[in-house]
XYZ file of C-alpha atoms in Angstrom:
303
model
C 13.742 -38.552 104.575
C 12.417 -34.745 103.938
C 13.104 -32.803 101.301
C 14.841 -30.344 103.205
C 17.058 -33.475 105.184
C 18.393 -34.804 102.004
C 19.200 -31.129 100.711
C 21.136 -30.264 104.348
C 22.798 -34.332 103.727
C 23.723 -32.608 100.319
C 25.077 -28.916 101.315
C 27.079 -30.814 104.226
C 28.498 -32.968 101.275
C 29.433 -30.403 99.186
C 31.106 -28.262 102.176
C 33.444 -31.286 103.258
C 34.074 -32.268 99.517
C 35.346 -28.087 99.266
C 37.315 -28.221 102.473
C 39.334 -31.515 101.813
C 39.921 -30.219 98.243
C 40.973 -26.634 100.144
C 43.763 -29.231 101.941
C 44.884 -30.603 99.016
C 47.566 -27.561 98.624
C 51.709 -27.109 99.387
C 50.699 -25.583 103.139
C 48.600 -28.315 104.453
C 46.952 -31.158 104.429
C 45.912 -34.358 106.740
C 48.775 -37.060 106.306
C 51.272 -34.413 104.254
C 54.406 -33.852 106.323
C 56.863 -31.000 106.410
C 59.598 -30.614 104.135
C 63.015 -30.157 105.817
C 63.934 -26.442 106.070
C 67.320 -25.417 104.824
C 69.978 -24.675 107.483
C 73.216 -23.079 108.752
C 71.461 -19.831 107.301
C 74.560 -17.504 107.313
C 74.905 -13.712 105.851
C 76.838 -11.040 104.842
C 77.368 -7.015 103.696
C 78.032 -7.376 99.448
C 77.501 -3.619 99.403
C 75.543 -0.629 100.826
C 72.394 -1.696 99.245
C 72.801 -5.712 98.749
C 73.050 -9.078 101.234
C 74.601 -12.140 100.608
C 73.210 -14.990 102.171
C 74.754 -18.806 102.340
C 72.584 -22.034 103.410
C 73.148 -25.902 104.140
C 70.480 -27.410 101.343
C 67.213 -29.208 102.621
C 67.676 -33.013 102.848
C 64.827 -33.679 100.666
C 66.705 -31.550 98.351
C 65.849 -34.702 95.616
C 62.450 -34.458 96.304
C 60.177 -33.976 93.160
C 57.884 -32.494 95.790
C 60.302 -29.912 96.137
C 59.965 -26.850 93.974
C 62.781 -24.332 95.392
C 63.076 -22.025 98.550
C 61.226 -18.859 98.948
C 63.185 -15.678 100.231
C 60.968 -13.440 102.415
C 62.833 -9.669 103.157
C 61.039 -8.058 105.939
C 61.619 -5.507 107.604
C 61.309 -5.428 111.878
C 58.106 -4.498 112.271
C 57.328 -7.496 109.979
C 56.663 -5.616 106.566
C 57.200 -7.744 103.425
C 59.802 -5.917 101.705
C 60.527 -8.167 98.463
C 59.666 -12.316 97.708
C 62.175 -14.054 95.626
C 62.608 -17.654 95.232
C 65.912 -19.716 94.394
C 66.433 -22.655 92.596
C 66.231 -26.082 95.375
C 70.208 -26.658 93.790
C 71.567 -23.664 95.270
C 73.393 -22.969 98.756
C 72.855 -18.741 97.842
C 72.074 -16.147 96.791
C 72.946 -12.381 96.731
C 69.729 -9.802 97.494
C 70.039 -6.322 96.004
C 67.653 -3.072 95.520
C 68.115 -2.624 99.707
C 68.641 0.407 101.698
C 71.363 1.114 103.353
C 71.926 0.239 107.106
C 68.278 -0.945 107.353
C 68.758 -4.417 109.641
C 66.404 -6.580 107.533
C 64.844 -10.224 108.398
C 65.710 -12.724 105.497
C 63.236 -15.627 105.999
C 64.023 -18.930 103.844
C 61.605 -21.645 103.362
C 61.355 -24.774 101.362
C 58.474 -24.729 99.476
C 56.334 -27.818 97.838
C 55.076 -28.256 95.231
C 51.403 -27.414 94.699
C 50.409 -30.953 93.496
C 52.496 -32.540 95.986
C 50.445 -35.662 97.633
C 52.863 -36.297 100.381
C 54.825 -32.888 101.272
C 53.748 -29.336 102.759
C 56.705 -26.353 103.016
C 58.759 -25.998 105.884
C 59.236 -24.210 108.834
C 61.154 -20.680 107.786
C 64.793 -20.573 108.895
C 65.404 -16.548 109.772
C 68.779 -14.569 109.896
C 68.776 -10.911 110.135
C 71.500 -8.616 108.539
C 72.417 -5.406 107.037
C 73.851 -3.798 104.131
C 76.735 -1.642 104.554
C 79.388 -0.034 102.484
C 82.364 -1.738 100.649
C 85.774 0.036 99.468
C 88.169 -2.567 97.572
C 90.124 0.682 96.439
C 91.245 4.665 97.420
C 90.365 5.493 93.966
C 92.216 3.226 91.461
C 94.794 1.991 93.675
C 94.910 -0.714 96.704
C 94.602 0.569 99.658
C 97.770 0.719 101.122
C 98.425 1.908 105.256
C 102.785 2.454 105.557
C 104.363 1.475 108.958
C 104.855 4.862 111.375
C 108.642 4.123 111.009
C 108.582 4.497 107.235
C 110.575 7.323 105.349
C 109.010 10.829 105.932
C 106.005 11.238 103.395
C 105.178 7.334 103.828
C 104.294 6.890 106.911
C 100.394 7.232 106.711
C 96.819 6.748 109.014
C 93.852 5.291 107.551
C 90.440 7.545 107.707
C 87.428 5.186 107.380
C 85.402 7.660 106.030
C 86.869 10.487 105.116
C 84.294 14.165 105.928
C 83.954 15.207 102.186
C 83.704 12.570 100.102
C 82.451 9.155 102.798
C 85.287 7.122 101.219
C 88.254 5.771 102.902
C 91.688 7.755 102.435
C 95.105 7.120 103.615
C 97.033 10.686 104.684
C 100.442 11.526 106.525
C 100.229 10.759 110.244
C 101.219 14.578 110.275
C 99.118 15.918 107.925
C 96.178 18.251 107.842
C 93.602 15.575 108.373
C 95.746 13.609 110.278
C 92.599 14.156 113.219
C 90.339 12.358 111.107
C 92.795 9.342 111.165
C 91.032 6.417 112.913
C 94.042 3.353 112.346
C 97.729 4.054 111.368
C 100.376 1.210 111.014
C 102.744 0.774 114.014
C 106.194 -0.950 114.336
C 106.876 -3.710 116.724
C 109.941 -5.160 116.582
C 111.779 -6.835 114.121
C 109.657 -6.792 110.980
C 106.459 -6.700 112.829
C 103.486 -4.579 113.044
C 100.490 -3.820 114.679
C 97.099 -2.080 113.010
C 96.479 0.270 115.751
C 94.062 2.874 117.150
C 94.533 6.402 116.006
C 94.942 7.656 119.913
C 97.842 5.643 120.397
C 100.006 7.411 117.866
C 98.718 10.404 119.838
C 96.201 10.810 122.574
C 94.134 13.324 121.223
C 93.255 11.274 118.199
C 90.286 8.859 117.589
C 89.812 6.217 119.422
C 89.454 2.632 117.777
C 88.578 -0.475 118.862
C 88.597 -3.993 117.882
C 86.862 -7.034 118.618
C 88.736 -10.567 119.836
C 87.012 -12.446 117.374
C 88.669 -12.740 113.923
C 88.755 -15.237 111.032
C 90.871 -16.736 107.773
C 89.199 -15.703 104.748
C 90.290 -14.896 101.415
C 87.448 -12.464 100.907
C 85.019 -10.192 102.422
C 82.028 -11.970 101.214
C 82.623 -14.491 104.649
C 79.286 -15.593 105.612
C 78.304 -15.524 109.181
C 75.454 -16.648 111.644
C 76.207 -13.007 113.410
C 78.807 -10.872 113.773
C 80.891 -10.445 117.185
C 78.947 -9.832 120.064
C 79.459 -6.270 120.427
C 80.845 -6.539 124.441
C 84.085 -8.187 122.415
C 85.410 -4.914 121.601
C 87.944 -4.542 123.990
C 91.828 -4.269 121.663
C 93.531 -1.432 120.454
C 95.894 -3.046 118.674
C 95.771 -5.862 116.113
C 98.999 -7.523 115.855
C 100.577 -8.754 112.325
C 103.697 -10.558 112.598
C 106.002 -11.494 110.058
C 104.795 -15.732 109.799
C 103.914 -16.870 107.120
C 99.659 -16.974 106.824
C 97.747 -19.783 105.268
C 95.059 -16.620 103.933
C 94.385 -13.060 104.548
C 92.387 -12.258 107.569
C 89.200 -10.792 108.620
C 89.253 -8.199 111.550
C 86.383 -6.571 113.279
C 86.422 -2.807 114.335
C 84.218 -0.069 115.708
C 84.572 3.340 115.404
C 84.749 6.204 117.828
C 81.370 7.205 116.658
C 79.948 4.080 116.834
C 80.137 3.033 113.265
C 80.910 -1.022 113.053
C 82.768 -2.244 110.026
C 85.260 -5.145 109.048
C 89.065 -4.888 107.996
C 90.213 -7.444 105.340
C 93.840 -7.415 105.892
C 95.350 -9.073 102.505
C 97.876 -11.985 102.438
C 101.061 -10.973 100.253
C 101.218 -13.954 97.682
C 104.809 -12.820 97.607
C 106.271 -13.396 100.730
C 103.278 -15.801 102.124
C 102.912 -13.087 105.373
C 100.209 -10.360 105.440
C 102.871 -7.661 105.351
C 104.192 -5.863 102.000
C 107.392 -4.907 101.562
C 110.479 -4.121 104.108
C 111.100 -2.718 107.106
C 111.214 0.314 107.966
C 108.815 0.810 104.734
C 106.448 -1.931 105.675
C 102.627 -1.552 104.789
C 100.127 -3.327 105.102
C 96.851 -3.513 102.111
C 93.240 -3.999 102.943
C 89.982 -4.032 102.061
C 87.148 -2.114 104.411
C 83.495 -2.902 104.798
C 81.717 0.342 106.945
C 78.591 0.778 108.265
C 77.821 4.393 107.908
C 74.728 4.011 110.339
C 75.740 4.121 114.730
C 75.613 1.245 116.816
C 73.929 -1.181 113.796
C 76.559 -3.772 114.301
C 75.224 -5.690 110.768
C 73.158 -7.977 112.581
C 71.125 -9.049 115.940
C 70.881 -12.432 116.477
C 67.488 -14.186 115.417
C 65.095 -14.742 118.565
């Protein structure tokens, strides 16, 4: 054999020894398999700048091989916004330093460990979401929306965002901003009510409406593959009756300018119903998350 045969036999040596060693990594490799991608990827709106998101854990969860799940926040257009990783024991995690109504991708992957022998990381699972704004309060106190039948100076509309400050407020139904009033409390019968559009106190007034789908939760922070499609917003009216409830309840609700949000209507540990006090001073208290940017209904469904 030449000189120059046995130096190609050794360059081609070299070259193969380089690319299996180049395998030999937590993305690939002959004979490594995939680890098993986390699922049931749900999310929610913590604040106007933070996500919550809630997963099933891998099955190979046990795995050694396993090192923890990277979090990928893009945005659309497929940007990297921020990398973060959490620990392969936990089912979430809470994203912050985001901007406002931006719909982001959240991308979660389990990923192996770099001397692994047998494993490579999984497949991303993808959700996308949205912060938005969250009022717990009207300054210091609950927020608090009085039956239309309640004793003059009571009775009061909700404004989801009210024009000077962008924070929710409770006035008269007949007060000065009474136009900005997008839900008011009405009476139905015997100790029930309904959480109403604004117009049909009066038909000039905004016009609210809600979607069918609903859901038990004791909290805002109610994870979700999406929210309701947005052809389900067809009610005006919300009824609350006076049975007892098992939990407060989640409503959905969008906005005569096209702002989405979601109503937590809050269970009265008192009496077991969502409804405070007694007719004809009834009220009901909630909690409001808003979307301050049109027609971004917190999420579109991963393709």
């Amino acid at each position: 054999m030449s000189y120059t045969s046995k130096l190609l036999q050794l360059v081609l040596m070299v070259v193969i020894t380089l690319l299996w060693a180049g395998c030999q990594d937590s993305t690939t490799g002959p004979g490594k398999v995939k680890l098993q991608p986390v699922t049931n990827l749900k999310a929610f709106s913590v604040s106007n700048t933070s996500v919550g998101l809630k997963w099933t854990k891998s099955t190979n969860e046990t795995l050694a091989d396993l090192e923890n799940y990277i979090i990928k926040v893009k945005t659309l257009d497929n940007s990297t916004v921020t990398t973060t990783t959490a620990a392969k024991s936990a089912d979430s995690t809470v994203i912050a330093g985001l901007s406002n109504g931006i719909i982001y991708r959240f991308e979660i992957t389990s990923k192996a460990t770099s001397t692994s022998n047998d494993y490579i990381n999984s497949d991303s699972v993808t959700i996308k979401w949205s912060p938005a704004w969250r009022f717990d309060t009207e300054g210091t106190y609950p927020i608090q929306v009085y039956e239309r039948t309640s004793s003059t100076g009571f009775a009061s509309g909700l404004i989801f965002s009210y024009s000077t400050t962008g924070l929710p407020k409770t006035v008269s139904l007949l007060s000065a901003d009474s136009s900005q009033i997008d839900v008011f409390v009405n009476s139905v019968g015997a100790s029930n009510v309904a959480l109403s559009s604004s117009h049909l106190y009066r038909s000039d007034r905004k016009i609210t409406r809600f979607s069918t789908v609903w859901y038990n939760s004791t909290t805002l922070n109610n994870p979700q593959i999406a929210p309701p499609d947005t052809a389900s917003y067809t009610l005006y009216e919300i009824p609350v009756d006076s049975v007892a409830a098992a939990t407060s309840k989640i409503i959905y609700y969008k906005g005569v300018n096209g702002n989405y949000g979601r109503i937590l209507i809050e269970r009265n540990s008192g009496n077991g119903t969502l409804i405070f006090s007694d007719s004809p001073n009834q009220y009901l208290r909630v909690k409001i998350s808003y979307q301050s940017v049109a027609y971004n209904p917190y999420s579109k469904t991963s393709k």
